[in-house]
Amino acid sequence: SEIKVMGGEGSVPGIKLIRSGKGMDACSGLDTGTEGWASMDSMGRLFANEDPSNTNSGIGFQICDKDHNLPPEGEAYTPPVDYEGAYLKKWGK
């Protein structure tokens, strides 16, 4: 009860441990889908002879604990941002 345990990306098993209060107290939520979309954006910039470092990927973490930012039961962490829609808009789709 004296040691607090922090987990990784917010996987379904990790979130379950946080909910149950048995094994993990919090996590740094990261949706790996954001990494995939940011990677494709960077590749597109490289193919267009643009510097991919001149943009903000939007990738970020959000702390989740039993009282804050948990996804619905049975789901992994997802950010409260429509990053797919933002990239599609950015790409003119």
PDB file of C-alpha atoms in Angstrom:
ATOM      1  CA  SER A   1       0.000   0.000   0.000  1.00  0.00           C
ATOM      2  CA  GLU A   2       3.016   2.307   0.279  1.00  0.00           C
ATOM      3  CA  ILE A   3       4.360   1.802  -3.234  1.00  0.00           C
ATOM      4  CA  LYS A   4       2.548   3.268  -6.241  1.00  0.00           C
ATOM      5  CA  VAL A   5       2.952   1.483  -9.572  1.00  0.00           C
ATOM      6  CA  MET A   6       2.815   3.344 -12.878  1.00  0.00           C
ATOM      7  CA  GLY A   7       2.244   1.421 -16.115  1.00  0.00           C
ATOM      8  CA  GLY A   8       2.857   2.100 -19.766  1.00  0.00           C
ATOM      9  CA  GLU A   9       0.596   2.908 -22.688  1.00  0.00           C
ATOM     10  CA  GLY A  10      -2.861   2.084 -21.322  1.00  0.00           C
ATOM     11  CA  SER A  11      -3.428  -1.449 -22.595  1.00  0.00           C
ATOM     12  CA  VAL A  12      -6.640  -3.327 -21.804  1.00  0.00           C
ATOM     13  CA  PRO A  13      -4.915  -5.551 -19.172  1.00  0.00           C
ATOM     14  CA  GLY A  14      -3.219  -2.513 -17.596  1.00  0.00           C
ATOM     15  CA  ILE A  15      -6.461  -0.537 -17.428  1.00  0.00           C
ATOM     16  CA  LYS A  16      -8.130  -3.564 -15.818  1.00  0.00           C
ATOM     17  CA  LEU A  17      -5.440  -3.582 -13.099  1.00  0.00           C
ATOM     18  CA  ILE A  18      -5.999   0.121 -12.444  1.00  0.00           C
ATOM     19  CA  ARG A  19      -9.787  -0.379 -12.175  1.00  0.00           C
ATOM     20  CA  SER A  20      -9.398  -3.294  -9.768  1.00  0.00           C
ATOM     21  CA  GLY A  21      -6.800  -1.519  -7.627  1.00  0.00           C
ATOM     22  CA  LYS A  22      -4.634  -4.632  -7.795  1.00  0.00           C
ATOM     23  CA  GLY A  23      -1.194  -4.290  -9.365  1.00  0.00           C
ATOM     24  CA  MET A  24      -1.138  -0.888 -11.008  1.00  0.00           C
ATOM     25  CA  ASP A  25      -2.239   2.545  -9.829  1.00  0.00           C
ATOM     26  CA  ALA A  26      -1.895   4.642 -12.977  1.00  0.00           C
ATOM     27  CA  CYS A  27      -0.568   4.682 -16.532  1.00  0.00           C
ATOM     28  CA  SER A  28       0.698   7.156 -19.069  1.00  0.00           C
ATOM     29  CA  GLY A  29      -1.915   6.712 -21.768  1.00  0.00           C
ATOM     30  CA  LEU A  30      -0.630   6.706 -25.322  1.00  0.00           C
ATOM     31  CA  ASP A  31      -2.595   5.537 -28.336  1.00  0.00           C
ATOM     32  CA  THR A  32      -0.104   3.906 -30.696  1.00  0.00           C
ATOM     33  CA  GLY A  33      -2.399   4.803 -33.593  1.00  0.00           C
ATOM     34  CA  THR A  34      -1.201   8.395 -33.219  1.00  0.00           C
ATOM     35  CA  GLU A  35       2.335   7.181 -33.900  1.00  0.00           C
ATOM     36  CA  GLY A  36       1.223   5.449 -37.098  1.00  0.00           C
ATOM     37  CA  TRP A  37      -0.602   8.499 -38.436  1.00  0.00           C
ATOM     38  CA  ALA A  38       2.321  10.770 -37.525  1.00  0.00           C
ATOM     39  CA  SER A  39       4.714   8.379 -39.287  1.00  0.00           C
ATOM     40  CA  MET A  40       2.632   8.475 -42.461  1.00  0.00           C
ATOM     41  CA  ASP A  41       2.518  12.265 -42.275  1.00  0.00           C
ATOM     42  CA  SER A  42       6.317  12.349 -41.995  1.00  0.00           C
ATOM     43  CA  MET A  43       6.718   9.954 -44.928  1.00  0.00           C
ATOM     44  CA  GLY A  44       4.426  12.107 -47.054  1.00  0.00           C
ATOM     45  CA  ARG A  45       6.485  15.162 -46.193  1.00  0.00           C
ATOM     46  CA  LEU A  46       9.715  13.376 -47.111  1.00  0.00           C
ATOM     47  CA  PHE A  47       8.288  12.311 -50.494  1.00  0.00           C
ATOM     48  CA  ALA A  48       7.208  15.934 -51.061  1.00  0.00           C
ATOM     49  CA  ASN A  49      10.765  17.109 -50.261  1.00  0.00           C
ATOM     50  CA  GLU A  50       9.578  18.822 -47.075  1.00  0.00           C
ATOM     51  CA  ASP A  51      11.265  18.669 -43.682  1.00  0.00           C
ATOM     52  CA  PRO A  52       9.049  16.522 -41.404  1.00  0.00           C
ATOM     53  CA  SER A  53      10.558  18.150 -38.324  1.00  0.00           C
ATOM     54  CA  ASN A  54       8.792  21.427 -39.206  1.00  0.00           C
ATOM     55  CA  THR A  55       5.472  20.160 -37.848  1.00  0.00           C
ATOM     56  CA  ASN A  56       4.020  19.100 -34.516  1.00  0.00           C
ATOM     57  CA  SER A  57       2.984  15.442 -34.577  1.00  0.00           C
ATOM     58  CA  GLY A  58       0.459  15.975 -31.795  1.00  0.00           C
ATOM     59  CA  ILE A  59       1.642  12.819 -30.069  1.00  0.00           C
ATOM     60  CA  GLY A  60       1.203  13.165 -26.351  1.00  0.00           C
ATOM     61  CA  PHE A  61       0.584  11.268 -23.155  1.00  0.00           C
ATOM     62  CA  GLN A  62      -2.265  11.563 -20.688  1.00  0.00           C
ATOM     63  CA  ILE A  63      -2.072  10.253 -17.144  1.00  0.00           C
ATOM     64  CA  CYS A  64      -4.831   7.808 -16.244  1.00  0.00           C
ATOM     65  CA  ASP A  65      -5.721   6.596 -12.770  1.00  0.00           C
ATOM     66  CA  LYS A  66      -8.836   5.081 -11.208  1.00  0.00           C
ATOM     67  CA  ASP A  67     -10.473   8.525 -11.021  1.00  0.00           C
ATOM     68  CA  HIS A  68      -9.209  10.199 -14.197  1.00  0.00           C
ATOM     69  CA  ASN A  69      -9.141   9.550 -17.968  1.00  0.00           C
ATOM     70  CA  LEU A  70      -9.912   5.821 -17.994  1.00  0.00           C
ATOM     71  CA  PRO A  71     -11.497   4.471 -21.180  1.00  0.00           C
ATOM     72  CA  PRO A  72     -14.737   2.480 -21.084  1.00  0.00           C
ATOM     73  CA  GLU A  73     -14.391  -0.912 -19.448  1.00  0.00           C
ATOM     74  CA  GLY A  74     -12.762  -3.491 -21.736  1.00  0.00           C
ATOM     75  CA  GLU A  75     -11.123  -0.874 -23.971  1.00  0.00           C
ATOM     76  CA  ALA A  76      -7.550   0.408 -24.224  1.00  0.00           C
ATOM     77  CA  TYR A  77      -6.717   4.061 -23.711  1.00  0.00           C
ATOM     78  CA  THR A  78      -7.650   6.376 -26.559  1.00  0.00           C
ATOM     79  CA  PRO A  79      -6.969  10.111 -26.555  1.00  0.00           C
ATOM     80  CA  PRO A  80      -9.814  12.627 -26.329  1.00  0.00           C
ATOM     81  CA  VAL A  81      -8.723  14.049 -29.698  1.00  0.00           C
ATOM     82  CA  ASP A  82      -9.842  13.103 -33.215  1.00  0.00           C
ATOM     83  CA  TYR A  83      -6.287  12.831 -34.567  1.00  0.00           C
ATOM     84  CA  GLU A  84      -7.396  10.808 -37.596  1.00  0.00           C
ATOM     85  CA  GLY A  85      -9.826  13.551 -38.601  1.00  0.00           C
ATOM     86  CA  ALA A  86      -7.171  16.212 -37.994  1.00  0.00           C
ATOM     87  CA  TYR A  87      -4.673  14.445 -40.262  1.00  0.00           C
ATOM     88  CA  LEU A  88      -7.273  13.857 -42.962  1.00  0.00           C
ATOM     89  CA  LYS A  89      -8.219  17.542 -42.856  1.00  0.00           C
ATOM     90  CA  LYS A  90      -4.546  18.500 -42.982  1.00  0.00           C
ATOM     91  CA  TRP A  91      -4.087  16.277 -46.034  1.00  0.00           C
ATOM     92  CA  GLY A  92      -7.154  17.749 -47.774  1.00  0.00           C
ATOM     93  CA  LYS A  93      -9.233  14.563 -47.544  1.00  0.00           C
TER      94      LYS A  93
END
